[in-house]
Coordinates of C-alpha atoms in Angstrom, one line a residue:
Chain Z
M1 CA -19.2 13.5 -24.3
Q2 CA -21.5 14.9 -21.7
E3 CA -22.6 18.6 -21.9
Q4 CA -24.0 18.9 -18.4
V5 CA -23.2 17.2 -15.2
N6 CA -25.5 17.4 -12.2
L7 CA -23.2 18.0 -9.3
R8 CA -25.5 16.6 -6.7
E9 CA -25.9 13.5 -8.6
E10 CA -22.2 13.2 -9.0
L11 CA -21.5 13.8 -5.3
E12 CA -24.1 11.1 -4.4
A13 CA -22.6 8.6 -7.0
V14 CA -19.3 8.7 -5.3
G15 CA -20.6 9.1 -1.8
I16 CA -17.9 11.5 -0.8
G17 CA -20.0 13.9 1.1
E18 CA -20.7 11.0 3.5
I19 CA -17.0 10.4 4.1
L20 CA -16.2 14.0 4.5
K21 CA -19.0 14.3 7.1
Q22 CA -17.8 11.2 8.9
L23 CA -14.4 12.6 8.9
D24 CA -15.6 15.8 10.4
Q25 CA -17.5 14.1 13.2
E26 CA -15.2 11.4 14.2
L27 CA -11.9 13.2 14.0
I28 CA -11.9 16.0 16.4
G29 CA -9.9 19.2 15.7
L30 CA -7.4 18.9 12.9
K31 CA -8.9 22.0 11.1
P32 CA -6.1 22.5 8.5
V33 CA -6.1 18.8 7.7
K34 CA -9.8 18.7 7.1
T35 CA -9.7 21.8 4.9
R36 CA -6.9 20.4 2.8
I37 CA -8.8 17.0 2.4
Q38 CA -11.8 18.9 1.5
E39 CA -9.8 20.8 -1.2
I40 CA -8.3 17.7 -2.5
A41 CA -11.6 15.9 -2.7
S42 CA -13.2 18.8 -4.5
L43 CA -10.3 18.9 -7.0
L44 CA -10.7 15.2 -7.7
L45 CA -14.4 15.6 -8.1
V46 CA -14.1 18.3 -10.6
E47 CA -11.4 16.3 -12.4
R48 CA -13.8 13.5 -12.6
I49 CA -16.5 15.8 -14.1
R50 CA -14.0 17.2 -16.5
R51 CA -13.0 13.8 -17.6
K52 CA -16.6 13.1 -18.4
M53 CA -16.7 16.3 -20.5
E54 CA -13.6 15.1 -22.3
L55 CA -11.6 18.1 -20.9
T56 CA -8.8 15.7 -20.1
S57 CA -5.8 16.7 -18.2
E58 CA -3.0 14.7 -16.8
T59 CA -3.6 12.6 -13.8
P60 CA -2.8 15.0 -10.8
T61 CA 0.0 14.0 -8.5
L62 CA -1.6 12.7 -5.3
H63 CA 1.4 11.8 -3.3
M64 CA 1.4 13.3 0.1
S65 CA 3.3 14.0 3.2
F66 CA 1.8 14.1 6.6
T67 CA 3.9 15.8 9.2
G68 CA 3.1 16.3 12.9
N69 CA 3.8 15.3 16.3
P70 CA 3.0 11.8 17.6
G71 CA -0.6 11.0 18.2
T72 CA -2.0 13.6 15.9
G73 CA -3.9 11.1 13.8
K74 CA -1.6 10.7 10.7
T75 CA -2.3 7.0 10.2
T76 CA -6.1 7.4 10.8
V77 CA -6.3 10.2 8.2
A78 CA -4.2 8.0 5.7
L79 CA -6.8 5.2 6.0
R80 CA -9.6 7.7 5.3
M81 CA -7.6 9.2 2.4
A82 CA -7.3 5.9 0.8
D83 CA -11.0 5.5 1.0
I84 CA -11.7 8.9 -0.5
L85 CA -9.3 8.2 -3.4
H86 CA -10.8 4.9 -4.0
R87 CA -14.3 6.3 -4.2
L88 CA -13.2 9.0 -6.6
G89 CA -11.6 6.4 -8.7
Y90 CA -8.0 7.6 -8.3
V91 CA -6.8 4.4 -6.8
R92 CA -8.4 1.2 -8.0
R93 CA -8.5 -1.0 -4.9
G94 CA -8.3 1.4 -2.0
H95 CA -6.2 -0.8 0.2
V96 CA -3.4 0.7 2.4
V97 CA 0.0 -1.0 2.7
S98 CA 1.7 0.4 5.7
V99 CA 5.4 0.0 5.8
T100 CA 8.5 1.3 7.7
R101 CA 12.2 1.3 6.9
D102 CA 12.4 -2.5 7.8
E103 CA 10.1 -3.6 5.0
L104 CA 11.8 -1.5 2.3
V105 CA 15.5 -1.6 3.0
G106 CA 17.6 -4.7 2.9
Q107 CA 20.5 -5.7 5.0
Y108 CA 23.1 -6.5 2.4
I109 CA 24.0 -5.6 -1.2
G110 CA 21.3 -6.7 -3.7
H111 CA 18.7 -7.3 -1.0
T112 CA 17.1 -3.8 -1.1
A113 CA 15.7 -3.7 -4.6
P114 CA 13.7 -7.0 -4.6
K115 CA 12.4 -6.0 -1.1
T116 CA 11.3 -2.6 -2.1
K117 CA 9.7 -3.9 -5.4
E118 CA 7.9 -6.5 -3.6
I119 CA 6.2 -3.9 -1.3
L120 CA 5.6 -1.7 -4.4
K121 CA 3.8 -4.6 -6.2
K122 CA 1.7 -5.2 -3.1
A123 CA 0.7 -1.5 -2.9
M124 CA -0.1 -1.2 -6.6
G125 CA -3.7 0.0 -7.0
G126 CA -3.7 1.3 -3.5
V127 CA -2.0 3.6 -1.0
L128 CA 1.6 3.0 0.2
F129 CA 1.9 4.5 3.6
I130 CA 5.5 4.9 4.8
D131 CA 5.6 5.7 8.5
E132 CA 8.7 7.6 9.8
A133 CA 9.9 8.0 6.3
Y134 CA 13.0 9.9 7.3
Y135 CA 14.6 6.7 8.6
L136 CA 14.9 5.6 5.0
H137 CA 17.8 7.9 4.7
R138 CA 20.7 7.6 7.2
P139 CA 23.0 10.5 6.5
D140 CA 25.7 9.3 9.0
N141 CA 26.1 6.0 7.2
E142 CA 27.2 6.4 3.6
R143 CA 27.0 2.7 3.0
D144 CA 23.4 2.6 3.8
Y145 CA 21.0 0.8 1.4
G146 CA 18.2 3.3 2.2
Q147 CA 19.3 5.5 -0.7
E148 CA 18.6 2.6 -3.1
A149 CA 15.1 2.2 -1.8
I150 CA 14.5 5.9 -2.1
E151 CA 15.6 5.9 -5.8
I152 CA 13.3 3.0 -6.6
L153 CA 10.4 4.7 -4.9
L154 CA 11.0 7.9 -6.6
Q155 CA 11.1 6.2 -10.0
V156 CA 7.8 4.4 -9.4
M157 CA 6.2 7.4 -7.9
E158 CA 6.9 9.4 -11.1
S159 CA 6.2 6.7 -13.7
Q160 CA 3.3 4.9 -12.2
R161 CA 1.3 7.8 -10.9
E162 CA -2.1 6.3 -11.8
D163 CA -1.3 3.0 -10.1
L164 CA 0.0 4.2 -6.7
V165 CA -0.4 6.9 -4.2
V166 CA 2.5 7.2 -1.7
I167 CA 1.9 8.9 1.7
L168 CA 5.0 9.7 3.8
A169 CA 4.5 10.4 7.5
G170 CA 6.7 11.5 10.3
Y171 CA 7.6 14.3 12.8
A172 CA 7.8 17.7 11.1
D173 CA 11.5 18.6 11.9
R174 CA 12.9 15.3 10.8
M175 CA 10.8 15.2 7.7
E176 CA 12.2 18.6 6.9
R177 CA 15.7 17.3 7.2
F178 CA 14.7 14.2 5.1
F179 CA 13.3 16.4 2.3
S180 CA 16.3 18.8 2.3
S181 CA 18.6 15.7 1.7
N182 CA 16.4 14.3 -1.0
P183 CA 15.3 17.2 -3.1
G184 CA 13.5 14.8 -5.6
F185 CA 11.1 13.8 -3.0
R186 CA 9.8 17.2 -2.0
S187 CA 9.0 18.2 -5.6
R188 CA 7.3 14.9 -6.3
I189 CA 4.8 15.4 -3.4
A190 CA 2.0 17.6 -4.2
H191 CA 0.4 17.8 -0.8
H192 CA 2.3 18.7 2.4
I193 CA -0.1 18.5 5.2
D194 CA 0.8 19.5 8.7
F195 CA -1.1 18.0 11.7
P196 CA -1.3 20.4 14.5
D197 CA -1.3 19.5 18.1
Y198 CA -4.7 19.2 19.9
S199 CA -5.9 21.8 22.3
N200 CA -7.0 20.8 25.8
E201 CA -10.6 21.0 24.8
E202 CA -10.1 18.8 21.8
L203 CA -8.2 16.2 23.9
L204 CA -11.2 16.1 26.4
A205 CA -13.6 15.6 23.3
I206 CA -11.3 12.9 22.0
A207 CA -11.3 11.1 25.4
E208 CA -15.1 11.2 25.5
V209 CA -15.5 9.9 21.9
M210 CA -13.1 7.1 22.8
L211 CA -14.9 6.3 26.0
R212 CA -18.2 6.2 24.1
H213 CA -16.8 3.7 21.6
M214 CA -15.8 1.5 24.5
N215 CA -19.2 1.9 26.2
Y216 CA -17.8 3.9 29.2
K217 CA -18.7 7.4 30.4
F218 CA -17.3 10.0 32.8
T219 CA -19.2 11.1 35.8
S220 CA -19.1 14.9 36.0
D221 CA -16.5 14.9 38.8
A222 CA -14.4 12.5 36.8
R223 CA -14.6 14.8 33.8
D224 CA -13.4 17.7 35.9
A225 CA -10.5 15.6 37.1
F226 CA -9.7 14.6 33.6
V227 CA -9.6 18.2 32.5
R228 CA -6.9 18.8 35.1
Y229 CA -5.3 15.5 34.1
I230 CA -4.9 16.7 30.6
A231 CA -3.3 20.0 31.6
L232 CA -0.8 18.2 33.9
R233 CA 0.0 15.4 31.4
K234 CA 0.6 18.0 28.6
A235 CA 3.3 19.6 30.6
Q236 CA 5.2 16.3 31.0
P237 CA 7.7 15.1 28.4
L238 CA 6.8 12.6 25.8
F239 CA 3.3 13.7 25.6
S240 CA 1.9 12.2 22.4
N241 CA -1.5 13.8 22.0
A242 CA -4.4 11.4 21.3
R243 CA -2.2 8.3 21.9
S244 CA -1.4 9.5 25.5
I245 CA -5.1 10.0 26.0
R246 CA -5.8 6.5 24.9
N247 CA -3.1 5.1 27.2
A248 CA -4.5 7.1 30.1
L249 CA -7.9 5.8 29.4
D250 CA -6.7 2.3 29.4
R251 CA -5.1 2.8 32.8
I252 CA -8.2 4.5 34.1
R253 CA -10.2 1.3 33.0
L254 CA -7.8 -0.8 34.9
R255 CA -8.4 1.2 38.0
Q256 CA -12.0 1.2 37.6
A257 CA -12.1 -2.6 37.2
N258 CA -9.9 -2.9 40.3
R259 CA -12.3 -0.6 42.3
L260 CA -15.3 -2.6 41.2
V261 CA -13.7 -5.9 42.1
A262 CA -12.5 -4.8 45.4
D263 CA -15.9 -5.1 47.0
E264 CA -16.9 -8.7 46.3
D265 CA -20.3 -8.4 47.9
A266 CA -21.4 -5.5 45.6
I267 CA -24.3 -5.8 43.2
L268 CA -23.4 -4.0 40.1
S269 CA -25.7 -2.2 37.8
V270 CA -25.1 -1.3 34.2
D271 CA -24.5 2.2 35.2
D272 CA -21.8 1.1 37.8
V273 CA -19.9 -0.8 35.3
Q274 CA -20.0 2.0 32.7
S275 CA -19.1 4.9 34.9
V276 CA -15.6 6.2 35.5
V277 CA -15.5 8.1 38.7
A278 CA -13.2 10.9 39.9
S279 CA -11.2 8.6 42.1
D280 CA -10.3 6.4 39.1
V281 CA -8.7 9.5 37.4
L282 CA -7.2 11.0 40.4
A283 CA -5.2 8.0 41.3
S284 CA -3.0 8.7 38.4
R285 CA 0.8 9.3 39.0
V286 CA 0.5 12.6 37.1
F287 CA -1.3 14.2 40.1
E288 CA 1.2 13.0 42.8
T289 CA 4.2 14.5 41.3
S290 CA 5.1 17.3 39.1
Q291 CA 8.5 15.8 38.5
P292 CA 8.6 13.5 35.5
A293 CA 8.9 9.9 36.4
V294 CA 12.5 8.3 36.1
V295 CA 11.4 6.0 33.4
E296 CA 10.1 8.9 31.2
Q297 CA 13.3 10.7 31.6
L298 CA 15.3 7.7 30.4
T299 CA 13.1 7.3 27.3
D300 CA 13.3 10.9 26.7
K301 CA 17.1 10.8 26.6
R302 CA 17.0 7.9 24.2
R303 CA 14.7 9.8 21.9
R304 CA 17.3 12.6 21.6
Chain C
M1 CA 4.9 -19.4 -38.4
R2 CA 3.1 -18.0 -35.4
I3 CA 3.1 -20.5 -32.6
T4 CA -0.2 -21.2 -30.9
Q5 CA 0.2 -22.4 -27.3
G6 CA -1.9 -21.7 -24.2
C7 CA -5.0 -19.5 -24.1
F8 CA -5.8 -16.9 -26.6
S9 CA -3.1 -17.8 -29.0
F10 CA -5.4 -17.9 -32.0
L11 CA -6.5 -14.3 -31.2
P12 CA -4.4 -11.4 -32.2
D13 CA -1.8 -10.5 -29.5
L14 CA -3.2 -9.1 -26.4
T15 CA -2.6 -5.4 -25.6
D16 CA -1.3 -4.5 -22.2
D17 CA -4.7 -3.5 -21.1
Q18 CA -6.2 -6.8 -22.0
I19 CA -3.3 -8.6 -20.4
S20 CA -3.8 -6.7 -17.1
R21 CA -7.5 -7.6 -17.2
Q22 CA -6.6 -11.3 -17.5
I23 CA -4.2 -11.0 -14.7
Q24 CA -6.8 -9.2 -12.6
Y25 CA -9.1 -12.1 -13.2
C26 CA -6.4 -14.5 -11.9
L27 CA -5.8 -12.4 -8.9
S28 CA -9.5 -12.2 -8.0
Q29 CA -9.5 -16.1 -8.2
N30 CA -6.6 -16.1 -5.7
W31 CA -4.3 -17.7 -8.1
A32 CA -0.6 -17.1 -8.0
V33 CA 0.6 -15.4 -11.1
N34 CA 4.0 -16.0 -12.5
I35 CA 6.1 -14.9 -15.5
E36 CA 8.1 -17.3 -17.6
F37 CA 10.2 -17.0 -20.6
T38 CA 12.0 -19.3 -23.2
D39 CA 13.5 -19.4 -26.6
D40 CA 12.6 -23.0 -27.2
P41 CA 9.1 -22.9 -28.4
H42 CA 8.7 -26.6 -29.0
P43 CA 5.2 -27.7 -27.8
R44 CA 6.8 -30.4 -25.5
N45 CA 9.0 -27.9 -23.8
T46 CA 7.1 -27.4 -20.6
Y47 CA 10.1 -26.2 -18.6
W48 CA 10.1 -22.5 -19.3
E49 CA 12.5 -20.3 -17.2
M50 CA 10.9 -18.3 -14.5
W51 CA 11.1 -14.5 -14.1
N52 CA 11.6 -14.0 -10.4
L53 CA 9.2 -15.8 -8.0
P54 CA 5.5 -16.4 -8.5
M55 CA 3.5 -13.5 -7.2
F56 CA 1.2 -14.3 -4.3
D57 CA -1.2 -11.9 -2.4
L58 CA -1.2 -9.0 -4.9
P59 CA -4.4 -7.1 -4.9
D60 CA -3.8 -5.4 -8.2
A61 CA -2.6 -6.3 -11.7
A62 CA -0.4 -3.3 -12.0
G63 CA 2.2 -5.1 -9.9
V64 CA 2.5 -8.0 -12.3
L65 CA 2.5 -5.7 -15.2
M66 CA 5.4 -3.9 -13.8
E67 CA 7.4 -7.1 -13.6
L68 CA 6.3 -8.1 -17.1
K69 CA 7.7 -4.8 -18.4
E70 CA 10.9 -5.5 -16.7
C71 CA 11.0 -9.0 -18.2
R72 CA 10.4 -7.6 -21.6
K73 CA 13.2 -5.2 -21.3
V74 CA 15.6 -8.1 -20.7
Y75 CA 14.1 -10.9 -22.7
G76 CA 12.0 -9.0 -25.3
D77 CA 13.3 -11.3 -28.1
R78 CA 11.9 -14.5 -26.5
Y79 CA 8.6 -15.9 -25.8
I80 CA 7.1 -14.8 -22.4
R81 CA 4.1 -16.3 -20.9
I82 CA 1.9 -15.6 -17.9
S83 CA 0.4 -18.4 -16.0
G84 CA -2.0 -18.6 -13.1
F85 CA -1.6 -21.2 -10.5
D86 CA -4.4 -22.4 -8.4
S87 CA -3.4 -23.9 -5.0
S88 CA -6.9 -24.5 -3.5
P89 CA -6.9 -28.2 -4.1
G90 CA -3.7 -28.5 -2.0
W91 CA -1.3 -28.7 -4.9
E92 CA -0.4 -26.1 -7.5
S93 CA -2.1 -26.6 -10.8
V94 CA -2.1 -24.3 -13.8
K95 CA -5.5 -22.9 -14.5
I96 CA -4.5 -20.4 -17.2
S97 CA -1.4 -19.7 -19.3
F98 CA -1.1 -17.3 -22.2
I99 CA 1.7 -15.8 -24.2
V100 CA 2.3 -12.1 -23.7
N101 CA 5.4 -11.5 -25.8
R102 CA 6.8 -13.3 -28.8
P103 CA 9.8 -12.7 -31.0
K104 CA 9.4 -10.6 -34.2
N105 CA 10.3 -13.3 -36.6
E106 CA 9.2 -16.9 -35.9
P107 CA 10.6 -19.3 -38.5
G108 CA 8.4 -22.2 -37.4
F109 CA 8.9 -25.9 -37.4
R110 CA 10.0 -28.7 -39.7
L111 CA 8.3 -32.0 -39.7
E112 CA 10.6 -35.0 -40.2
R113 CA 9.2 -38.4 -41.2
Q114 CA 11.2 -41.5 -40.3
E115 CA 10.4 -44.8 -41.9
S116 CA 10.8 -47.5 -39.3
D117 CA 10.0 -51.1 -39.0
S118 CA 7.1 -52.5 -40.9
R119 CA 6.5 -49.4 -42.9
N120 CA 5.6 -47.4 -39.7
V121 CA 6.3 -43.7 -39.9
R122 CA 7.6 -41.7 -37.0
Y123 CA 7.2 -38.0 -36.9
T124 CA 9.5 -35.4 -35.3
T125 CA 9.0 -31.7 -35.1
T126 CA 12.1 -29.5 -35.0
S127 CA 12.1 -25.8 -34.6
Y128 CA 14.2 -24.0 -37.3
A129 CA 15.2 -21.4 -34.8
V130 CA 16.3 -24.0 -32.2
A131 CA 18.2 -26.0 -34.8
E132 CA 20.0 -23.0 -36.4
R133 CA 21.6 -21.3 -33.3
S134 CA 22.4 -21.9 -29.7
E135 CA 20.3 -20.9 -26.7
G136 CA 20.1 -17.2 -26.1
Q137 CA 20.8 -16.2 -29.7
R138 CA 17.9 -17.9 -31.5
Y139 CA 15.7 -14.9 -32.1
S140 CA 18.1 -12.1 -31.4
S141 CA 18.8 -11.0 -35.0

């Protein structure tokens, strides 16, 4: 039994400060998420110290639920979470097994249990990330096998707490409905984290980080144009936060490439190839019309 | 009489923790781990029945241990062994095999000697448990 523990040494030993700092720098916004992760990390660190002092307590429940609109970084945070839990010694391997309804629920009687167990076996020692978890439960179809998968999951979540951390993710309103129809799930999940939408400034910062990773940059005109783009895009239906921004940047890169290739005699400098100018951004459909495009209306209808 | 087959069988029975560490070693060598059971402990009986499919691509031993516990629930009165298959040479070959569960009471074997031609002696081993009762009931009482 250890009488004293040096907190700084302990922090350095697990290298958690590093991850948290990285999390802070690389993920823009998401204030409440970061605070919660910080809290969880602190708790786990203290638990670790308490274990050393032989003040044992039960393994804390670490199952989580991430709710938020599309593109708010749920998957990214889940990957980081696995890393944090691994460094603190709460999951042994730190891998993430990411699944959806397809991988858990079978198509006929007797197909679901082996499928679900197979995935659970793979996820042991790591994190099981269930994306769009509410699809597991289909209230309109009473012969649905999703319920069977849920029962197996719940049982393993409870009995093998030290082997497996389950993270459920999905849109807030549907998750709410999912939890209300499976009361066992809600109480077995200790951490409900809500991912807020990004503000316009945060979206711009995200765009710039993404561009920097791809070795591109905005000229100052282009940045101004992109600020306007964000405001317009946000007003459109099916806006999915960072994912929309990433798609927009992909299209902007296409236009930039096209502009460069248009003049065959040009001699290109590094700066030319890297720079995104205002015309690349302004060519977007979003500026032409305030009406949502037909395609998007269609997909919108389908989503409802 | 305690049967001694496979690895570690001269040691006291492995605890679950020790079993899981052995499994973890197999997994770290990229071996496929499988669970087999039988109630015919004759040393020449190499065909044990399989519990589910062999387990490929698991990162952690907890998954195998989960299956082992399931298997013990159903076949707790029989011999259960875990084996690790290495497929890296291009065929499956057993690299490790050890017993993880045995019946409470093991009656052992009888050695039969048969006088054959020219005063030669042939030996046969028969398991008391196997001779006494039919398959599935041998160790149940």
